[in-house]
Short mmCIF file of C-alpha atoms in Angstrom, two decimals:
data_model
loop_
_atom_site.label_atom_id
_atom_site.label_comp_id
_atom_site.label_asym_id
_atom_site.label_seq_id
_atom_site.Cartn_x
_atom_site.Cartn_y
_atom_site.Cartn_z
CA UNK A 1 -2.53 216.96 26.81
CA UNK A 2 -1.71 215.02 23.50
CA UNK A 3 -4.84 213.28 21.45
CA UNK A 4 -4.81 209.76 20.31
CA UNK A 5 -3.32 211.67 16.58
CA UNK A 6 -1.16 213.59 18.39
CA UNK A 7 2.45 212.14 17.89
CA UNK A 8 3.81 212.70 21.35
CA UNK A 9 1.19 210.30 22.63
CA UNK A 10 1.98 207.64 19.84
CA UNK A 11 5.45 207.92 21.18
CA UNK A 12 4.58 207.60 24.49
CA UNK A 13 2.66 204.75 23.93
CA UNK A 14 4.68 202.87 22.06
CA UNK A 15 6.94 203.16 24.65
CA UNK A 16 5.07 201.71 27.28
CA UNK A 17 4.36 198.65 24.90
CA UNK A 18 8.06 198.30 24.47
CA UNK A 19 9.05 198.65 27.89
CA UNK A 20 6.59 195.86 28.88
CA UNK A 21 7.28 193.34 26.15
CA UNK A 22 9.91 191.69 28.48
CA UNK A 23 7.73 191.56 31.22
CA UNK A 24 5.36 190.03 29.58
CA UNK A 25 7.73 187.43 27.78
CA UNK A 26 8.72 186.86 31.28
CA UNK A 27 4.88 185.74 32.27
CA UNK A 28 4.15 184.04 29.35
CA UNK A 29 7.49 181.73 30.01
CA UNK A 30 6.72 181.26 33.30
CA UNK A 31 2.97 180.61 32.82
CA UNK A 32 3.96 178.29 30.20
CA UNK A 33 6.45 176.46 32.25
CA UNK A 34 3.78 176.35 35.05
CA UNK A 35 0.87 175.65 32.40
CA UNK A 36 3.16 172.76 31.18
CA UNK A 37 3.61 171.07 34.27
CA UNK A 38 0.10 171.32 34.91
CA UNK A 39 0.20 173.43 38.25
CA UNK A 40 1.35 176.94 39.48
CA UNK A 41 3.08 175.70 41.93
CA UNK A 42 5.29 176.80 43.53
CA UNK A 43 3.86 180.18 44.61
CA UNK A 44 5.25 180.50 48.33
CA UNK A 45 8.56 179.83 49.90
CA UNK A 46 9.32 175.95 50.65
CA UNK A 47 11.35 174.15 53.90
CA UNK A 48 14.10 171.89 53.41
CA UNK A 49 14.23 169.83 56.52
CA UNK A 50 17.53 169.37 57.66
CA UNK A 51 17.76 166.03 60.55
CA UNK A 52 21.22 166.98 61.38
CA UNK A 53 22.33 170.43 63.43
CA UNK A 54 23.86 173.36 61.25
CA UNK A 55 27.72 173.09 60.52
CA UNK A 56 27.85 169.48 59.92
CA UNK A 57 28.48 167.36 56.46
CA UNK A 58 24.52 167.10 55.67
CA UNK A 59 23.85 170.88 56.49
CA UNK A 60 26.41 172.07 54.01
CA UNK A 61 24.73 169.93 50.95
CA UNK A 62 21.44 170.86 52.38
CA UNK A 63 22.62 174.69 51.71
CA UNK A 64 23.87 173.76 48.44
CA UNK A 65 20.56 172.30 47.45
CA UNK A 66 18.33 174.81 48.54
CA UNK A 67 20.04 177.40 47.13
CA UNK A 68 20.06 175.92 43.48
CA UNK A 69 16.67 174.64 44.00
CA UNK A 70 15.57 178.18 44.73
CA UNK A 71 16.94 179.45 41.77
CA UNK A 72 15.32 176.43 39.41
CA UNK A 73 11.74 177.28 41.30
CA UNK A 74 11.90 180.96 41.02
CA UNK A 75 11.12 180.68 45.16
CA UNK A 76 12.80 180.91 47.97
CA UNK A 77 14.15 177.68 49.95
CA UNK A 78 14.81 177.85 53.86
CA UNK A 79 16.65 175.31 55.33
CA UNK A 80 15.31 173.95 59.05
CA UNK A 81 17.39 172.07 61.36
CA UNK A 82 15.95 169.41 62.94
CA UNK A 83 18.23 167.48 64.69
CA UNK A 84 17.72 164.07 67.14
CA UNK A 85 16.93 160.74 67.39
CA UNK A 86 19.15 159.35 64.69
CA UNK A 87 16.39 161.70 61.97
CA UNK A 88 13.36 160.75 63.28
CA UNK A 89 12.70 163.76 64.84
CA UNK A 90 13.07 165.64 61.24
CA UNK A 91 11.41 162.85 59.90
CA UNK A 92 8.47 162.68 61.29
CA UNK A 93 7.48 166.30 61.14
CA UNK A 94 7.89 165.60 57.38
CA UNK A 95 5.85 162.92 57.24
CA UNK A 96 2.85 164.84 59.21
CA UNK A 97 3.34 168.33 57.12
CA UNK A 98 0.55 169.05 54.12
CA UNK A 99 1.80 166.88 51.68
CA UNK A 100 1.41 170.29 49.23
CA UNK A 101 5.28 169.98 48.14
CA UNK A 102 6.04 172.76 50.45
CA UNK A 103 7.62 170.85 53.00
CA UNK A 104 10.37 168.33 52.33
CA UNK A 105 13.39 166.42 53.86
CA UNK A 106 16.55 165.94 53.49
CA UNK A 107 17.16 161.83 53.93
CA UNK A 108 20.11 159.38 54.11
CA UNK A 109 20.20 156.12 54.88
CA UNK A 110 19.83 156.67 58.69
CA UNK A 111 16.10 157.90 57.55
CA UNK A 112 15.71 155.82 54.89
CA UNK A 113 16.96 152.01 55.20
CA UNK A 114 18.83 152.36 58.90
CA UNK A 115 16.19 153.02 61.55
CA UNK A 116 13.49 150.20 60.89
CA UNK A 117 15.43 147.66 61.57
CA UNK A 118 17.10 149.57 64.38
CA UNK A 119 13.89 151.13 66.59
CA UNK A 120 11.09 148.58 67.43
CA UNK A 121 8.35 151.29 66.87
CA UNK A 122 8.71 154.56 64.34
CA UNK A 123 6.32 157.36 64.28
CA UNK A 124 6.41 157.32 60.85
CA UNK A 125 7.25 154.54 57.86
CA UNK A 126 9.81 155.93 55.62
CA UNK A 127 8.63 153.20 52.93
CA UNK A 128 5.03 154.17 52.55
CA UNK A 129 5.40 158.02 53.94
CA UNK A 130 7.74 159.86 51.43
CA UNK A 131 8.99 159.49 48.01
CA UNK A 132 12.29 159.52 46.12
CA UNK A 133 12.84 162.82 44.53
CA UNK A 134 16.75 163.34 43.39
CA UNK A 135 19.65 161.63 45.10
CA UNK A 136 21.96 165.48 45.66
CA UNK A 137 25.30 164.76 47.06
CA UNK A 138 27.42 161.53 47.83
CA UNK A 139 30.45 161.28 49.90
CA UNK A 140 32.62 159.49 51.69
CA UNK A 141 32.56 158.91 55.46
CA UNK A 142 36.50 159.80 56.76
CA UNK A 143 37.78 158.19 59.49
CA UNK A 144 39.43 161.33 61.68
CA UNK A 145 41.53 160.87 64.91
CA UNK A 146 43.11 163.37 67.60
CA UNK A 147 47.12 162.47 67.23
CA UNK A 148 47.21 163.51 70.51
CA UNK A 149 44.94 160.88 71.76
CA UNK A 150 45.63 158.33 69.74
CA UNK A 151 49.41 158.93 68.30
CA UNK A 152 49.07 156.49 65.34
CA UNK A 153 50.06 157.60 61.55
CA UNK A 154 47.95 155.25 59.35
CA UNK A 155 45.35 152.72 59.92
CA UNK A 156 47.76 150.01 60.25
CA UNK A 157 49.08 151.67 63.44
CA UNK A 158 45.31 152.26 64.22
CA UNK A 159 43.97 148.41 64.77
CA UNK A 160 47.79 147.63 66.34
CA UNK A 161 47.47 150.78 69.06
CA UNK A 162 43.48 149.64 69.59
CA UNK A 163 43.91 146.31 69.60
CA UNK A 164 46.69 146.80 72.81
CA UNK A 165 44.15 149.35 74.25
CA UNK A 166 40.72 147.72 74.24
CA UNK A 167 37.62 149.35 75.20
CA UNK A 168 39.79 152.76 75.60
CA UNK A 169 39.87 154.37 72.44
CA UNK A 170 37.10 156.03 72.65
CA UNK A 171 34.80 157.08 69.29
CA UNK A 172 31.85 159.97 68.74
CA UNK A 173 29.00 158.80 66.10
CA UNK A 174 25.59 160.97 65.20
CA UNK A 175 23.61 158.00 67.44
CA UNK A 176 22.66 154.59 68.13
CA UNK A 177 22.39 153.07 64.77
CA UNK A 178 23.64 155.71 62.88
CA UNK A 179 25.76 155.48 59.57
CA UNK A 180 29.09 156.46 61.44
CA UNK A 181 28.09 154.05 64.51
CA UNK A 182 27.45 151.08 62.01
CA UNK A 183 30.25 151.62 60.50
CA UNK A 184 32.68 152.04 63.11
CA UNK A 185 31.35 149.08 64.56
CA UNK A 186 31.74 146.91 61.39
CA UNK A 187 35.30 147.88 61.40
CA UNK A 188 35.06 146.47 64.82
CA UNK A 189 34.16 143.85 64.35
CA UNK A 190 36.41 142.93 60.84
CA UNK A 191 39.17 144.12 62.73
CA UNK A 192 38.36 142.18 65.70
CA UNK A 193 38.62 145.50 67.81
CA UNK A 194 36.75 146.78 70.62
CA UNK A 195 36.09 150.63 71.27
CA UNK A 196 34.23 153.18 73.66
CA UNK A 197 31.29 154.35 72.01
CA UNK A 198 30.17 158.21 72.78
CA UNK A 199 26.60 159.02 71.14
CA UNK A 200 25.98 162.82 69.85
CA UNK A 201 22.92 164.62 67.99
CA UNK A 202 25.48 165.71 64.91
CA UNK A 203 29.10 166.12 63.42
CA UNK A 204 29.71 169.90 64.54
CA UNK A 205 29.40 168.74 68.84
CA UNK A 206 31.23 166.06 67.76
CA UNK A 207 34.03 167.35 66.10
CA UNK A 208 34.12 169.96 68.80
CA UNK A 209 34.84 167.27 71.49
CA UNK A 210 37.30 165.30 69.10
CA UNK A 211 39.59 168.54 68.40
CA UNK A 212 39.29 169.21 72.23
CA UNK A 213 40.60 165.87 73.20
CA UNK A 214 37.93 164.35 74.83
CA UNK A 215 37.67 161.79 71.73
CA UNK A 216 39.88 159.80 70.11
CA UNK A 217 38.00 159.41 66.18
CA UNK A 218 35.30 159.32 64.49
CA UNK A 219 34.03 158.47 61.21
CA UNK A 220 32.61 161.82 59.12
CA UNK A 221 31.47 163.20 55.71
CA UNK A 222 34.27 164.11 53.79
CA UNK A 223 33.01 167.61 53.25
CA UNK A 224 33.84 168.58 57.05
CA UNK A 225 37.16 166.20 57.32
CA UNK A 226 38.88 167.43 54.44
CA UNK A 227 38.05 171.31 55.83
CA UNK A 228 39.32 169.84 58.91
CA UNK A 229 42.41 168.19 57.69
CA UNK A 230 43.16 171.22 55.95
CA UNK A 231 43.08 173.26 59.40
CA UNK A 232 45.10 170.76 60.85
CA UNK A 233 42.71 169.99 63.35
CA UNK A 234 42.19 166.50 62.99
CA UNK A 235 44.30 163.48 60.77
CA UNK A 236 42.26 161.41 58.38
CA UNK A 237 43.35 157.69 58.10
CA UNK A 238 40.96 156.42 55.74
CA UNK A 239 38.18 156.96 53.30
CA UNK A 240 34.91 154.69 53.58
CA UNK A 241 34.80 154.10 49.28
CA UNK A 242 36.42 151.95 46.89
CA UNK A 243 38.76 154.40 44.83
CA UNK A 244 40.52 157.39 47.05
CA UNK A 245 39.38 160.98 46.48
CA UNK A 246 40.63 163.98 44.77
CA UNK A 247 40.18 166.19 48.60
CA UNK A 248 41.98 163.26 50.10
CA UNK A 249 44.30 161.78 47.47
CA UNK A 250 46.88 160.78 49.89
CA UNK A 251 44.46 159.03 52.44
CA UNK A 252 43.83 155.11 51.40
CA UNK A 253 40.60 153.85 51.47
CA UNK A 254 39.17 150.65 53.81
CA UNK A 255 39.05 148.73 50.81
CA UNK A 256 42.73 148.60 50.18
CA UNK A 257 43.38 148.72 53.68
CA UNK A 258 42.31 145.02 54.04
CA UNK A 259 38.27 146.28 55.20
CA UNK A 260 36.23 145.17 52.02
CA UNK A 261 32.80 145.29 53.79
CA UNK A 262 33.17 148.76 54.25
CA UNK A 263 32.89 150.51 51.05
CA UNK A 264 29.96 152.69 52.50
CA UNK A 265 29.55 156.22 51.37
CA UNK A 266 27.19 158.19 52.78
CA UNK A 267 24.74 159.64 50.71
CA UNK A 268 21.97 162.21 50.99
CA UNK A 269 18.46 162.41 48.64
CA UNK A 270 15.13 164.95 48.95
CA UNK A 271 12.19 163.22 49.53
CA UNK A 272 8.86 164.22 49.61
CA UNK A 273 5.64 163.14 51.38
CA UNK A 274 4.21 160.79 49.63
CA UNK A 275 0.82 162.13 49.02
CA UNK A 276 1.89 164.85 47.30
CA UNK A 277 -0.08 165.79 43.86
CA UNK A 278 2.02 164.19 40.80
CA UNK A 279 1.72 167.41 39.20
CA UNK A 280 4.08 168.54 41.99
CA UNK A 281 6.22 165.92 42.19
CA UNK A 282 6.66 166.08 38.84
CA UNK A 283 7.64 169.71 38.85
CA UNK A 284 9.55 168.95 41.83
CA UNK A 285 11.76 166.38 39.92
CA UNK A 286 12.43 167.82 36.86
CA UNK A 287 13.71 171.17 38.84
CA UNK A 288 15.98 168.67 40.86
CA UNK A 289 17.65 166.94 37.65
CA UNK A 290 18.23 170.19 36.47
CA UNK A 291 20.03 171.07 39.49
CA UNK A 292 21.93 168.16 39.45
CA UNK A 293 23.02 169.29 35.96
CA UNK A 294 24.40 172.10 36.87
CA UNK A 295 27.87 172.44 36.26
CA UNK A 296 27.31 175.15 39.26
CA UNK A 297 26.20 172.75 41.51
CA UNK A 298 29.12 170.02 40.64
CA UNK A 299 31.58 172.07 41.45
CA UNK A 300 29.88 173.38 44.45
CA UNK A 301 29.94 169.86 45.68
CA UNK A 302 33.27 169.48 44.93
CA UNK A 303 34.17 172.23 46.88
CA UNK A 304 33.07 169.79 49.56
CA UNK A 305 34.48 167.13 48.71
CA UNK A 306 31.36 165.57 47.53
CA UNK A 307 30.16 164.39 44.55
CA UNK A 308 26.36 164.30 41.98
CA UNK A 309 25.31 161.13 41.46
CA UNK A 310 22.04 162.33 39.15
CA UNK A 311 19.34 160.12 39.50
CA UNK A 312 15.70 159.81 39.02
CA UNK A 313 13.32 158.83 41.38
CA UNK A 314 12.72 155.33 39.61
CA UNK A 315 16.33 154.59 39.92
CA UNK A 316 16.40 156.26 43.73
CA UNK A 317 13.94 153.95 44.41
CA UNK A 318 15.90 150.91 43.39
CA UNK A 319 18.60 152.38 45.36
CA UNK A 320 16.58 152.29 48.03
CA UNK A 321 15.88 148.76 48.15
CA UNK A 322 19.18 147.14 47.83
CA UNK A 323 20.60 149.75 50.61
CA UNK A 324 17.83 148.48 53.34
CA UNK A 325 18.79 145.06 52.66
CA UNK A 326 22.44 146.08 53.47
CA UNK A 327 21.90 148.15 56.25
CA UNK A 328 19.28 145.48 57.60
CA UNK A 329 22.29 143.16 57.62
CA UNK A 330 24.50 145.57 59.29
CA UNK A 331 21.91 146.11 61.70
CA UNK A 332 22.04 142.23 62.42
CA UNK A 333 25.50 142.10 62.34
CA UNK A 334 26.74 144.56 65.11
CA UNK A 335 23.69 144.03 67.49
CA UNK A 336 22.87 147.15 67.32
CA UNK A 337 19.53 148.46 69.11
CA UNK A 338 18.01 151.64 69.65
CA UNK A 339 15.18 152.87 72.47
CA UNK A 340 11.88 154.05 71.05
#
């Protein structure tokens, strides 16, 4: 056995140092990154709490987001389906998790600005309860029709063949109140139109029902109609933004289709509980405007047809605001109600 003089243990032992000089680097970066935001965290595997079944529009960014979250947080990120209720199911198990940054949801504007005005009584107030983190995709809502239930070819053909068929065309939406029923309903209502409303839990039962037949449109996230379109399964009329998009390009938009009210793209954010430690949130944030950075991630979205609009939590915040004005209004407009 070599001595400390003994040159075969020098070399061995230099070695060793050199082989662990990028392990080390590797702790000292992290430990500075951690020691730097002023917490370890995270050291466990987080949920992102998706309120909409697997397969739909929401689901696919919530993928998206979890994956290059993980990869920004060095831990894993599970997506959970929790679907119902228009989000408040998803919601409120948010709301009553540890507020330890572990657990956080996925929220639109059903969530966020929609359902107060809508329900009478909430088991949780999305106001006080969570917090802005990062806004992480934006799309637009597609109106989608059967040709075989309603043979139209654009959305001027659309109000004509409803307008001669009212309360017969029928229409699927993700609930009472949510974005696709408030919209369809405000294009209702401008269009002086009356349809057959069919509530579901989510896009992918649906979309099942509207390829089948047993529907005649719907309005959806432009992620699963332009997949769709490109199966053939389904015929997009119009796009719920101002300008036209790239997955779309030959599909007009509401706006220049004579519907001005109804430049409403859906949107989808991560928010957090709102007693969470600003250490956390903090780390939680800056991960999340990396992510929305990413050139990966941009192109992942527009994969989807969706796009990043990066924004800070300040900024989500006013966001926030003016949308539950809007949707407060739209909640006025069309009547709508919901049961607690």
């Amino acid at each position: 056995m070599g001595t400390a003089s003994d040159p075969s243990h020098v070399n061995t032992r230099r070695r060793l140092l050199l082989a662990a000089a990028p392990l080390a680097a590797s702790a000292f970066s992290g430990g500075a990154r951690a020691a730097a935001a002023g917490t370890d965290y995270p050291t466990r595997q987080l949920t992102l709490v998706c309120p909409f079944p697997a397969g739909g529009s929401a689901d696919t960014v919530s993928r998206l987001a979890a994956h290059a979250l993980a990869a920004e947080l060095g831990q894993s990120v599970v997506v959970e389906n929790k679907a119902g209720a228009g989000g408040n199911i998803a919601a409120d198990y948010v709301a009553r998790a540890p507020a330890d940054g572990y657990t956080l949801l996925v929220a639109g504007q059903a969530i966020l600005a929609i359902n107060k005005p809508l329900y009478r009584k909430l088991p949780y107030d999305a106001e006080k309860q969570f917090r802005f983190v990062s806004m992480i995709a934006s799309m637009p809502n597609v109106l989608v029709i059967n040709p075989k239930t309603v043979p139209v070819a654009g959305i001027k053909e659309f109000v004509a063949y409803v307008k001669a068929h009212p309360g017969d065309v029928s229409y699927g939406s993700n609930g009472v109140g949510s974005l696709s029923h408030l919209t369809t309903e405000m294009l209702a209502k401008a269009g002086g139109m009356k349809f057959l409303h069919v509530p579901y839990k989510g896009s992918a039962p649906l979309m099942v029902d509207l390829v089948a037949g047993r529907l005649g449109f719907c309005f959806t996230g432009s992620a699963l109609a332009a997949q769709m379109v490109k199966e053939g399964s389904v015929k997009a009329l119009a796009v719920t933004t101002s300008e036209r998009i790239r997955a779309l390009a030959d599909v007009p938009t509401l706006v220049e289709s004579g519907f001005p009210e109804l430049n409403a793209p859906s949107w989808f954010s991560i928010v957090a509980p709102s007693g969470v430690k600003p250490e956390v949130f903090a780390r939680l944030s800056k991960a999340m405007a990396r992510v929305t950075a990413s050139p990966d991630y941009i192109a992942a979205l527009d994969k989807a047809a969706s796009i990043v609009e990066p924004m800070d939590p300040a900024a989500g915040e006013a966001r926030l605001k003016r949308e539950r004005a809007f949707w407060t209004e739209a909640v006025t407009m069309t009547g709508a109600t919901a049961h607690d």
